[in-house]
Coordinates of C-alpha atoms in Angstrom, one line a residue:
Chain A
M1 CA -5.2 -39.3 -42.8
S2 CA -5.1 -39.4 -39.1
G3 CA -1.6 -40.8 -39.1
Q4 CA -0.4 -37.9 -41.3
G5 CA -2.0 -35.5 -38.9
A6 CA -0.3 -37.0 -35.9
A7 CA 3.1 -36.9 -37.7
A8 CA 2.6 -33.2 -38.6
G9 CA 1.6 -32.6 -35.0
S10 CA 4.8 -34.3 -33.6
R11 CA 6.9 -32.4 -36.2
S12 CA 5.6 -29.0 -35.2
R13 CA 5.7 -29.6 -31.5
P14 CA 9.2 -28.3 -30.8
T15 CA 8.7 -25.1 -32.8
D16 CA 5.3 -24.7 -31.0
A17 CA 7.0 -24.8 -27.7
V18 CA 9.6 -22.2 -28.9
F19 CA 6.8 -19.9 -30.1
A20 CA 4.9 -20.3 -26.9
L21 CA 8.0 -19.4 -24.9
L22 CA 8.7 -16.4 -27.2
R23 CA 5.1 -15.3 -26.7
L24 CA 5.5 -15.6 -23.0
G25 CA 8.6 -13.5 -23.1
A26 CA 6.9 -10.9 -25.2
T27 CA 4.0 -10.8 -22.7
V28 CA 6.4 -10.3 -19.7
L29 CA 8.4 -7.6 -21.6
G30 CA 5.2 -5.8 -22.7
R31 CA 3.7 -5.8 -19.2
T32 CA 6.9 -4.8 -17.4
G33 CA 7.4 -1.9 -19.8
G34 CA 5.1 0.1 -17.4
A35 CA 7.0 -1.2 -14.4
V36 CA 10.3 0.0 -15.8
L37 CA 8.7 3.3 -16.3
T38 CA 7.7 3.3 -12.6
L39 CA 11.3 2.5 -11.8
V40 CA 12.7 5.4 -13.9
A41 CA 10.1 7.8 -12.4
L42 CA 11.0 6.7 -8.9
A43 CA 14.7 7.2 -9.5
S44 CA 14.2 10.6 -11.1
L45 CA 12.0 11.6 -8.2
V46 CA 14.8 10.8 -5.7
F47 CA 17.2 12.7 -7.8
L48 CA 15.0 15.7 -8.3
A49 CA 13.7 15.9 -4.7
L50 CA 17.2 16.4 -3.4
R51 CA 18.2 19.0 -6.0
L52 CA 15.0 21.0 -6.7
L53 CA 13.5 21.4 -3.2
P54 CA 14.7 24.4 -1.3
G55 CA 17.7 23.9 1.0
D56 CA 21.3 23.0 0.4
P57 CA 22.0 19.2 0.3
A58 CA 25.5 19.8 1.5
A59 CA 24.0 21.4 4.6
L60 CA 21.7 18.4 5.0
V61 CA 24.8 16.1 5.0
L62 CA 27.1 18.2 7.2
G63 CA 24.7 20.2 9.3
E64 CA 24.1 23.9 9.3
Q65 CA 27.3 24.8 11.2
A66 CA 29.7 23.3 8.7
S67 CA 32.1 25.7 7.1
E68 CA 31.6 26.9 3.5
A69 CA 34.8 25.1 2.4
D70 CA 33.6 21.8 3.7
R71 CA 30.3 22.3 2.1
A72 CA 31.9 23.1 -1.3
L73 CA 34.0 19.9 -0.9
I74 CA 30.8 17.8 -0.5
R75 CA 29.1 19.6 -3.3
G76 CA 32.0 18.7 -5.6
K77 CA 32.0 15.1 -4.4
L78 CA 28.3 14.7 -5.2
G79 CA 28.6 16.7 -8.4
L80 CA 26.1 19.3 -7.1
D81 CA 28.2 22.2 -8.6
R82 CA 27.5 21.1 -12.2
P83 CA 24.4 22.1 -14.2
L84 CA 21.2 20.1 -13.5
G85 CA 21.0 18.5 -16.9
A86 CA 24.6 17.2 -16.7
Q87 CA 24.0 15.9 -13.2
Y88 CA 20.9 14.0 -14.3
L89 CA 22.7 12.5 -17.3
S90 CA 25.5 11.2 -15.2
F91 CA 23.0 10.0 -12.6
L92 CA 21.2 7.9 -15.3
L93 CA 24.5 6.7 -16.6
G94 CA 25.6 5.8 -13.1
L95 CA 22.3 3.9 -12.6
A96 CA 22.9 1.9 -15.8
R97 CA 26.4 1.1 -14.8
L98 CA 25.3 0.4 -11.2
D99 CA 27.7 3.0 -9.9
L100 CA 26.4 6.0 -8.0
G101 CA 29.6 6.8 -6.2
D102 CA 30.9 6.0 -2.8
S103 CA 29.0 6.0 0.4
L104 CA 29.5 9.2 2.4
A105 CA 29.1 7.5 5.8
R106 CA 31.6 4.7 4.9
P107 CA 34.2 6.2 2.5
G108 CA 35.7 3.6 0.2
T109 CA 32.6 1.4 -0.1
S110 CA 30.6 1.9 -3.2
A111 CA 26.9 2.6 -2.6
F112 CA 25.8 -0.3 -4.7
A113 CA 28.1 -2.7 -2.8
E114 CA 26.2 -1.7 0.4
V115 CA 22.9 -2.2 -1.3
G116 CA 24.0 -5.6 -2.7
R117 CA 24.8 -6.8 0.8
A118 CA 21.4 -5.7 2.1
L119 CA 19.5 -7.1 -0.9
G120 CA 19.8 -10.7 0.1
P121 CA 18.0 -10.6 3.5
T122 CA 15.2 -8.4 2.1
S123 CA 14.7 -10.6 -1.0
A124 CA 14.5 -13.7 1.2
L125 CA 12.0 -12.0 3.5
A126 CA 9.8 -10.5 0.7
G127 CA 10.1 -13.6 -1.5
L128 CA 9.1 -16.0 1.2
A129 CA 6.3 -13.7 2.2
V130 CA 4.9 -13.6 -1.4
G131 CA 5.1 -17.4 -1.7
L132 CA 3.5 -18.0 1.7
G133 CA 0.9 -15.4 1.1
A134 CA -0.1 -16.8 -2.3
L135 CA -0.2 -20.3 -1.0
L136 CA -2.2 -19.5 2.2
G137 CA -4.5 -17.2 0.3
I138 CA -5.3 -19.7 -2.5
A139 CA -5.8 -22.5 0.1
A140 CA -8.2 -20.3 2.0
A141 CA -10.1 -19.3 -1.1
V142 CA -10.5 -22.9 -2.2
A143 CA -11.6 -23.9 1.3
C144 CA -14.1 -21.0 1.2
V145 CA -15.9 -22.3 -1.9
G146 CA -15.3 -26.1 -1.7
P147 CA -17.7 -28.5 0.1
W148 CA -15.1 -29.7 2.7
L149 CA -15.8 -27.2 5.5
G150 CA -19.6 -27.2 5.3
S151 CA -21.2 -24.3 7.2
R152 CA -17.8 -23.4 8.8
R153 CA -16.9 -21.8 5.4
E154 CA -18.7 -18.7 6.6
W155 CA -16.5 -18.5 9.6
L156 CA -13.4 -18.8 7.5
H157 CA -14.6 -16.1 5.2
R158 CA -15.3 -13.8 8.2
A159 CA -11.8 -14.5 9.5
V160 CA -10.3 -13.6 6.2
L161 CA -12.2 -10.3 6.2
V162 CA -11.0 -9.5 9.7
V163 CA -7.4 -10.2 8.8
A164 CA -7.7 -8.1 5.6
A165 CA -9.0 -5.2 7.6
T166 CA -6.3 -5.4 10.4
P167 CA -3.2 -3.3 9.7
L168 CA 0.1 -5.2 9.7
L169 CA 1.6 -2.4 11.9
S170 CA -0.8 -3.1 14.7
F171 CA -1.0 -6.9 14.7
A172 CA 2.7 -7.6 14.0
P173 CA 4.0 -6.1 17.2
L174 CA 1.2 -7.6 19.2
A175 CA 1.8 -11.1 17.8
T176 CA 5.5 -10.6 18.5
Y177 CA 4.8 -9.7 22.1
L178 CA 2.5 -12.7 22.6
L179 CA 4.6 -15.3 20.8
A180 CA 8.1 -14.1 21.5
V181 CA 7.8 -12.5 25.0
R182 CA 4.9 -14.4 26.5
L183 CA 4.9 -17.9 25.0
R184 CA 8.6 -17.8 23.9
V185 CA 7.9 -19.9 20.8
V186 CA 9.7 -17.6 18.4
P187 CA 13.0 -15.7 18.8
L188 CA 12.9 -12.2 20.3
P189 CA 13.3 -9.2 18.0
G190 CA 16.9 -8.3 17.5
D191 CA 18.1 -11.8 18.4
P192 CA 21.2 -12.3 16.1
E193 CA 20.9 -16.1 16.3
S194 CA 17.2 -16.2 15.3
G195 CA 18.2 -17.6 11.9
A196 CA 15.6 -19.6 9.9
S197 CA 12.9 -19.5 12.5
G198 CA 13.2 -15.7 12.8
L199 CA 13.0 -15.3 9.0
L200 CA 10.0 -17.7 8.9
F201 CA 8.2 -15.8 11.6
A202 CA 8.8 -12.4 10.1
S203 CA 7.8 -13.5 6.6
G204 CA 4.8 -15.3 8.0
L205 CA 3.6 -12.1 9.6
L206 CA 4.3 -10.2 6.4
S207 CA 2.4 -12.7 4.3
L208 CA -0.8 -12.5 6.3
P209 CA -2.3 -9.3 4.7
L210 CA -1.4 -10.6 1.3
A211 CA -2.9 -13.9 2.0
A212 CA -6.2 -12.3 3.2
Q213 CA -6.4 -10.2 0.1
V214 CA -5.7 -13.2 -2.2
A215 CA -8.3 -15.2 -0.3
R216 CA -10.9 -12.5 -0.6
I217 CA -10.4 -11.9 -4.3
G218 CA -9.8 -15.6 -5.1
R219 CA -13.1 -16.6 -3.3
A220 CA -15.0 -14.0 -5.3
A221 CA -13.5 -15.1 -8.5
L222 CA -14.1 -18.8 -7.8
L223 CA -17.7 -18.1 -6.8
D224 CA -18.2 -16.2 -10.1
L225 CA -17.0 -19.3 -11.9
G226 CA -19.2 -21.6 -9.8
H227 CA -21.9 -22.0 -12.4
A228 CA -19.6 -22.2 -15.4
K229 CA -20.4 -25.1 -17.8
F230 CA -16.9 -26.6 -17.8
L231 CA -17.1 -27.1 -14.1
D232 CA -20.4 -29.0 -14.5
V233 CA -18.8 -31.1 -17.2
A234 CA -15.9 -31.8 -15.0
A235 CA -18.2 -32.8 -12.1
A236 CA -20.4 -34.9 -14.5
K237 CA -17.3 -36.8 -15.6
G238 CA -17.0 -37.9 -12.0
G239 CA -14.3 -35.5 -10.9
S240 CA -13.9 -35.1 -7.2
P241 CA -14.6 -31.6 -5.7
W242 CA -10.8 -31.3 -5.3
R243 CA -10.3 -32.0 -9.0
V244 CA -13.1 -29.7 -10.0
W245 CA -12.0 -26.7 -7.9
V246 CA -8.2 -27.0 -8.0
V247 CA -7.5 -28.5 -11.4
H248 CA -10.3 -26.9 -13.4
A249 CA -11.5 -23.7 -11.6
L250 CA -8.3 -22.4 -10.1
P251 CA -6.4 -21.8 -13.3
A252 CA -9.3 -19.9 -14.7
A253 CA -9.4 -17.7 -11.6
S254 CA -5.7 -17.0 -11.8
A255 CA -6.1 -13.7 -13.5
P256 CA -7.7 -11.8 -10.6
I257 CA -5.4 -13.6 -8.2
S258 CA -2.2 -12.6 -9.9
V259 CA -3.5 -9.0 -10.3
V260 CA -4.2 -8.7 -6.6
I261 CA -0.7 -10.1 -5.8
A262 CA 0.9 -7.6 -8.1
A263 CA -1.2 -4.8 -6.7
Q264 CA -0.2 -5.7 -3.1
L265 CA 3.5 -5.7 -3.8
G266 CA 4.0 -2.0 -3.0
A267 CA 2.3 -2.5 0.4
L268 CA 4.4 -5.7 0.9
L269 CA 7.6 -3.8 0.3
G270 CA 6.6 -1.1 2.8
G271 CA 5.6 -3.8 5.2
A272 CA 9.1 -5.4 4.8
V273 CA 10.7 -2.1 5.8
V274 CA 8.5 -1.9 8.9
L275 CA 9.2 -5.5 9.9
E276 CA 12.9 -5.1 9.4
R277 CA 12.7 -2.2 11.8
L278 CA 10.5 -4.2 14.2
F279 CA 12.8 -7.3 14.2
E280 CA 16.0 -5.3 13.8
R281 CA 16.9 -7.4 10.8
P282 CA 19.6 -6.3 8.4
G283 CA 18.2 -5.5 5.0
L284 CA 17.2 -2.9 2.4
G285 CA 14.8 -1.1 4.7
T286 CA 17.3 -0.9 7.5
L287 CA 19.9 0.4 5.1
M288 CA 17.5 3.0 3.7
L289 CA 16.5 4.3 7.1
S290 CA 20.1 4.5 8.3
A291 CA 21.1 6.2 5.0
Y292 CA 18.2 8.6 5.6
A293 CA 19.3 9.3 9.1
A294 CA 22.9 9.9 8.1
R295 CA 21.9 11.8 4.9
D296 CA 24.1 9.4 3.0
I297 CA 22.8 10.5 -0.4
P298 CA 24.5 8.0 -2.8
V299 CA 23.4 5.0 -0.6
L300 CA 19.9 6.5 -0.2
E301 CA 19.5 6.9 -4.0
A302 CA 20.9 3.4 -4.7
S303 CA 18.7 1.7 -2.1
V304 CA 15.5 3.4 -3.2
V305 CA 16.3 2.4 -6.8
A306 CA 17.1 -1.2 -5.7
A307 CA 13.9 -1.5 -3.8
G308 CA 12.0 -0.3 -6.9
L309 CA 13.9 -2.9 -8.9
L310 CA 12.9 -5.6 -6.5
F311 CA 9.3 -4.5 -6.8
V312 CA 9.5 -4.6 -10.6
A313 CA 11.1 -8.0 -10.6
V314 CA 8.5 -9.6 -8.4
Q315 CA 5.8 -7.9 -10.4
A316 CA 7.2 -9.4 -13.6
L317 CA 7.3 -12.8 -11.9
A318 CA 3.6 -12.5 -11.0
I319 CA 2.8 -11.7 -14.6
F320 CA 5.0 -14.5 -15.9
I321 CA 3.3 -17.1 -13.6
H322 CA -0.1 -15.9 -14.6
A323 CA 0.8 -16.2 -18.3
L324 CA 2.2 -19.6 -17.6
I325 CA -1.0 -20.8 -16.0
D326 CA -3.7 -19.0 -18.1
P327 CA -3.2 -18.8 -21.9
R328 CA -5.7 -16.0 -22.1
G329 CA -3.1 -13.7 -20.3
R330 CA -0.6 -14.1 -23.2
E331 CA -0.2 -11.5 -25.9
P332 CA -1.7 -12.7 -29.1
Chain B
M1 CA -43.7 2.0 1.0
S2 CA -44.6 5.7 1.5
T3 CA -42.0 8.3 0.4
D4 CA -41.9 9.5 4.0
A5 CA -40.8 6.1 5.3
R6 CA -38.3 5.7 2.4
A7 CA -36.8 9.0 3.2
R8 CA -36.5 8.1 6.9
R9 CA -34.9 4.8 5.9
R10 CA -32.5 6.6 3.7
R11 CA -31.6 9.0 6.5
N12 CA -30.9 6.0 8.8
R13 CA -28.7 4.4 6.2
A14 CA -26.8 7.7 5.8
L15 CA -26.4 7.8 9.5
S16 CA -25.1 4.2 9.7
A17 CA -22.7 5.0 6.9
V18 CA -20.9 7.9 8.5
A19 CA -21.6 7.0 12.2
P20 CA -18.4 5.0 12.9
A21 CA -16.0 7.6 11.7
A22 CA -18.0 10.5 13.1
L23 CA -18.2 8.9 16.5
L24 CA -14.5 8.2 16.6
A25 CA -13.7 11.8 15.6
L26 CA -16.1 13.2 18.1
V27 CA -14.9 11.1 21.0
T28 CA -11.2 11.7 20.5
A29 CA -11.7 15.4 19.7
L30 CA -13.7 15.8 22.9
L31 CA -11.1 13.9 24.9
A32 CA -8.3 16.0 23.5
A33 CA -10.1 19.3 23.9
L34 CA -12.0 19.0 27.1
S35 CA -9.4 17.4 29.3
D36 CA -6.4 19.5 30.3
R37 CA -4.2 16.5 29.5
S38 CA -1.4 17.3 27.0
P39 CA 1.1 15.0 25.3
A40 CA 3.7 17.7 25.8
R41 CA 3.5 17.6 29.6
L42 CA 5.9 15.0 31.0
A43 CA 6.0 13.5 34.5
L44 CA 9.4 11.8 34.7
D45 CA 8.6 9.9 37.9
L46 CA 5.7 8.2 36.1
A47 CA 7.8 6.9 33.1
W48 CA 6.4 3.6 31.8
A49 CA 3.9 3.4 34.7
P50 CA 1.1 0.9 34.1
P51 CA -2.6 2.2 33.8
S52 CA -3.9 3.8 37.0
A53 CA -7.0 5.7 38.0
S54 CA -5.5 9.1 37.2
R55 CA -4.0 7.8 33.9
P56 CA -6.4 5.2 32.5
F57 CA -4.0 4.2 29.6
G58 CA -0.9 4.4 31.7
S59 CA 2.3 6.3 30.9
G60 CA 4.9 6.0 28.2
D61 CA 8.5 7.2 27.5
A62 CA 9.5 10.0 29.9
G63 CA 6.1 9.9 31.6
V64 CA 3.9 11.0 28.8
D65 CA 0.2 10.5 29.4
L66 CA -0.8 7.9 26.9
L67 CA -4.5 8.9 26.9
A68 CA -3.5 12.4 25.9
L69 CA -1.0 11.1 23.3
V70 CA -3.5 8.7 21.8
S71 CA -6.3 11.3 21.6
H72 CA -4.2 14.1 20.2
A73 CA -2.4 11.7 17.7
T74 CA -5.8 10.4 16.5
V75 CA -7.3 13.8 16.0
R76 CA -4.2 14.9 14.0
A77 CA -4.2 11.7 11.9
L78 CA -7.9 12.1 11.2
A79 CA -7.4 15.7 10.2
L80 CA -4.5 14.8 7.9
A81 CA -6.5 11.9 6.4
A82 CA -9.5 14.2 5.8
L83 CA -7.5 16.9 4.1
V84 CA -5.6 14.5 1.9
S85 CA -8.6 12.5 0.8
L86 CA -10.5 15.8 0.2
F87 CA -7.6 16.9 -2.1
G88 CA -7.7 13.6 -3.9
F89 CA -11.5 13.8 -4.3
L90 CA -11.4 17.4 -5.6
V91 CA -8.5 16.8 -8.1
G92 CA -9.2 13.2 -9.1
T93 CA -13.0 13.3 -9.7
P94 CA -13.0 16.1 -12.4
L95 CA -9.9 14.6 -14.0
G96 CA -11.4 11.1 -14.2
A97 CA -14.8 12.5 -15.3
A98 CA -13.1 14.5 -18.1
A99 CA -11.1 11.4 -19.1
G100 CA -14.2 9.3 -19.4
I101 CA -16.1 11.9 -21.5
F102 CA -13.3 13.1 -23.8
R103 CA -11.9 9.6 -24.3
G104 CA -9.1 9.2 -26.8
R105 CA -5.5 10.1 -26.0
F106 CA -6.5 12.1 -22.9
E107 CA -8.2 9.1 -21.3
R108 CA -5.3 6.8 -22.2
W109 CA -2.7 9.1 -20.6
T110 CA -4.8 9.7 -17.5
L111 CA -5.3 6.0 -16.9
R112 CA -1.6 5.4 -17.6
A113 CA -0.7 8.0 -15.0
C114 CA -3.1 6.3 -12.6
D115 CA -1.4 3.0 -13.2
L116 CA 2.0 4.6 -12.6
V117 CA 1.0 6.4 -9.4
Q118 CA -0.9 3.4 -8.0
S119 CA 1.8 0.9 -8.7
F120 CA 4.3 3.2 -6.8
P121 CA 5.3 1.9 -3.5
T122 CA 4.0 4.9 -1.5
F123 CA 6.5 4.2 1.3
L124 CA 9.5 4.5 -1.0
L125 CA 8.0 7.7 -2.5
A126 CA 7.7 9.2 0.9
L127 CA 11.2 8.3 1.8
A128 CA 12.6 9.7 -1.4
V129 CA 10.8 13.1 -1.0
L130 CA 11.2 13.4 2.8
S131 CA 14.9 12.8 2.5
A132 CA 15.3 16.2 1.0
V133 CA 13.7 17.9 4.0
R134 CA 15.7 18.6 7.2
S135 CA 13.0 17.6 9.7
P136 CA 9.7 16.5 8.0
S137 CA 6.6 18.2 9.4
R138 CA 3.0 17.0 9.1
L139 CA 2.6 19.3 6.1
H140 CA 5.4 17.5 4.2
I141 CA 3.9 14.2 5.0
G142 CA 0.5 15.4 3.8
L143 CA 2.0 16.7 0.5
V144 CA 3.7 13.3 -0.2
F145 CA 0.3 11.5 0.3
C146 CA -1.3 14.1 -2.0
V147 CA 1.0 13.1 -4.9
T148 CA -0.8 9.7 -5.0
A149 CA -4.2 10.5 -3.4
W150 CA -5.9 11.6 -6.6
A151 CA -5.4 8.4 -8.6
P152 CA -8.0 6.0 -7.1
F153 CA -10.7 8.8 -7.4
A154 CA -9.7 9.5 -11.0
R155 CA -9.9 5.8 -11.9
V156 CA -13.4 5.3 -10.4
A157 CA -14.7 8.5 -11.9
A158 CA -13.3 7.6 -15.3
A159 CA -15.0 4.2 -15.2
Q160 CA -18.3 5.8 -14.2
A161 CA -18.1 8.6 -16.7
R162 CA -17.5 6.1 -19.5
V163 CA -20.8 4.5 -18.7
L164 CA -22.5 7.9 -18.2
S165 CA -21.2 9.3 -21.5
E166 CA -23.5 6.8 -23.3
S167 CA -26.6 7.8 -21.3
Q168 CA -29.4 9.7 -22.9
F169 CA -29.2 12.8 -20.8
V170 CA -25.6 13.4 -21.8
E171 CA -26.6 12.9 -25.4
A172 CA -29.4 15.3 -25.0
A173 CA -27.1 17.9 -23.4
R174 CA -24.8 17.4 -26.4
A175 CA -27.7 17.8 -28.8
L176 CA -28.7 21.1 -27.0
G177 CA -25.2 22.4 -27.9
L178 CA -23.6 22.2 -24.4
G179 CA -19.8 22.1 -24.5
S180 CA -17.8 19.1 -23.2
V181 CA -16.5 21.0 -20.1
A182 CA -20.0 22.1 -19.2
I183 CA -21.3 18.5 -19.6
V184 CA -18.5 17.2 -17.4
F185 CA -19.3 19.6 -14.5
V186 CA -23.1 20.0 -14.8
H187 CA -24.2 16.5 -15.9
V188 CA -21.5 13.9 -15.3
I189 CA -19.8 14.8 -12.0
P190 CA -23.1 15.1 -10.0
N191 CA -24.1 11.7 -11.2
L192 CA -20.9 9.9 -10.3
L193 CA -20.5 11.3 -6.8
G194 CA -22.1 8.2 -5.2
P195 CA -19.5 5.6 -6.3
V196 CA -16.7 8.0 -6.0
S197 CA -17.5 8.9 -2.4
V198 CA -17.1 5.3 -1.4
Q199 CA -13.4 5.9 -2.1
I200 CA -13.1 8.7 0.5
G201 CA -13.1 6.3 3.5
T202 CA -10.7 3.9 1.9
S203 CA -8.3 6.7 1.0
A204 CA -8.5 8.1 4.5
A205 CA -7.8 4.7 6.1
G206 CA -4.8 4.4 3.8
V207 CA -3.4 7.8 4.8
V208 CA -3.8 7.0 8.5
L209 CA -1.9 3.7 8.0
G210 CA 0.7 5.4 5.9
E211 CA 1.3 8.1 8.4
T212 CA 1.5 5.5 11.2
A213 CA 4.1 3.4 9.2
L214 CA 6.2 6.5 8.6
G215 CA 6.1 7.5 12.3
F216 CA 7.0 3.9 13.2
V217 CA 10.3 4.0 11.2
G218 CA 11.2 7.4 12.5
L219 CA 9.9 9.6 9.6
G220 CA 7.0 11.0 11.6
P221 CA 6.3 14.6 12.7
P222 CA 9.1 15.9 15.0
D223 CA 6.8 16.5 18.0
G224 CA 6.3 12.7 18.2
V225 CA 2.5 13.0 18.5
S226 CA 1.7 10.2 16.1
L227 CA 0.3 6.7 16.4
G228 CA 3.4 5.4 14.7
S229 CA 5.7 6.9 17.3
L230 CA 3.5 5.5 20.0
I231 CA 3.8 1.9 18.5
E232 CA 7.6 2.5 18.1
Q233 CA 7.8 3.4 21.9
G234 CA 5.7 0.3 22.6
T235 CA 7.9 -2.1 20.7
L236 CA 11.1 -0.7 22.2
A237 CA 9.6 -1.2 25.7
M238 CA 7.9 -4.4 24.9
L239 CA 9.5 -6.3 27.8
R240 CA 9.2 -3.5 30.4
A241 CA 5.8 -1.9 29.6
P242 CA 3.6 -4.0 27.3
H243 CA 0.6 -1.7 27.9
V244 CA 2.1 1.0 25.7
L245 CA 2.2 -1.4 22.7
T246 CA -1.3 -2.6 23.4
V247 CA -2.7 1.0 23.6
G248 CA -1.0 2.0 20.3
A249 CA -2.0 -1.2 18.4
V250 CA -5.6 -1.1 19.5
A251 CA -5.8 2.6 18.6
V252 CA -4.6 2.0 15.1
I253 CA -7.0 -0.9 14.6
L254 CA -9.9 1.2 15.9
V255 CA -9.1 4.3 13.7
S256 CA -8.5 2.4 10.4
G257 CA -11.3 0.0 11.2
S258 CA -13.9 2.7 11.7
L259 CA -12.8 4.5 8.5
Q260 CA -13.2 1.2 6.6
L261 CA -16.6 0.6 8.2
A262 CA -17.7 4.1 7.2
S263 CA -16.5 3.4 3.6
E264 CA -18.4 0.1 3.6
G265 CA -21.5 1.9 5.0
V266 CA -21.3 4.5 2.2
R267 CA -21.0 1.6 -0.3
R268 CA -24.2 -0.1 0.9
W269 CA -26.0 3.2 1.0
V270 CA -25.0 4.1 -2.6
H271 CA -25.9 0.7 -3.9
L272 CA -29.3 0.6 -2.3
E273 CA -30.4 3.9 -3.7

């Protein structure tokens, strides 16, 4: 009997894995449906803000003194002389084909090519920051509940609260001043040869607020689990505190942790723009701000949409990782 | 404990809840109003000068008095934050309360809208909207924050109203023939003001930080009287005049910190009652 059961088990294992993968995919698709909605809403808002708010976009691009003929030329180039519905349709089609026309500031370069060039540095910065923040935060949360630090756990918790309450915009420039100007351990802002250490320092700063939030929520979630039966069982079987907290408790606490990471992504992206400005790094934020200053409408639209896309992609990744760790997060 | 002592204790708690923010607002407003310092008056020969007796915070770009700049910028940031969170409170609370009472499709759509708005990167939203304006004023910035300010209030109010809708006094009001709208405004909203008011401080701190970030990247008000512009000045002159950066960063920490403390105080006060 038992042999038969084992054989059936081994036969169904590959299909089980396929089904599990499909379920995982369905989960990610279902959860990102809302995120895609966010993306379309953001894109539509950029589109509508320029066309529905009072004021002539052509005058925004060229300045008030430009001649009527020049303005008409720009209007034709941006398609502003067509009815709003037709403009919106071609805007959405352009988004789908990743073609929103050429940059106004640099004729001959497509807006999405500019964005593609900027996407790399920003993805590196934001991605590294999410990874570092999650790691640091989870480590701090586990250290806050485990027995290793003894009474110093309270101090760690307080430090986490202080970091969580300190805005990035005030501690990032101060830390840069202290570490780059005073102690000279990290490269100065704007140093073109800063390379990997510059990236690491910037993403380390960017990861701190995320790490503090993850630590705060993760600690609360782990403390909630503290009296769960399965942890007592794991300890009674002779599991070390490390095994009890990291192997048994942490996956069960992954739901609130991935929720807080997903919720912090918008702030992280805003922080990335601020840090790119602070360190004079090339990237999506820098591109967006220069397109804003030059009123380069196609590049501005493309870069805002690309930033939204980055946001959605990382959010989907957070959901995927959660579903991977915690089977309760998968769609039934 | 006598009712008298309890009332006094409650008053003390209320005081400790709003004290940090009120103190900050009072001090900066007094500084800004009483002194004849103005961030518009420039003394070019004092540009980037370190702190001195006449200018305790030193001078910034083009010889602007940093004490005047910080106090005026803080008062304006606090005023903006107060107005935006008041708007969010006034719009979000009734909406959320109605969603929690009416349930059904209305609640689903309200919560869906909250999700959408709260998952928006506010900074991108601000950039998208402000790009259509020639030179964004404080009014424009405030309007952008208002687009998202109502959502956290609506969410908290909806969660509370869901609980309240099962309570006996709401059932009694229904049995007496009161309409749903009347129930929302007469019975539900007054009972969820406590938890919702915790959100005001958090919202205000968020607005202050958002305005600072916009000012830092050059999307601030054109007069340059904003904490973000001050930090931007400070980072540009980091090597030459580090006191500018220090003043700006400490001011931002103090303002957002005291708003968060106020919110935490309100939370304790509400939970103890």
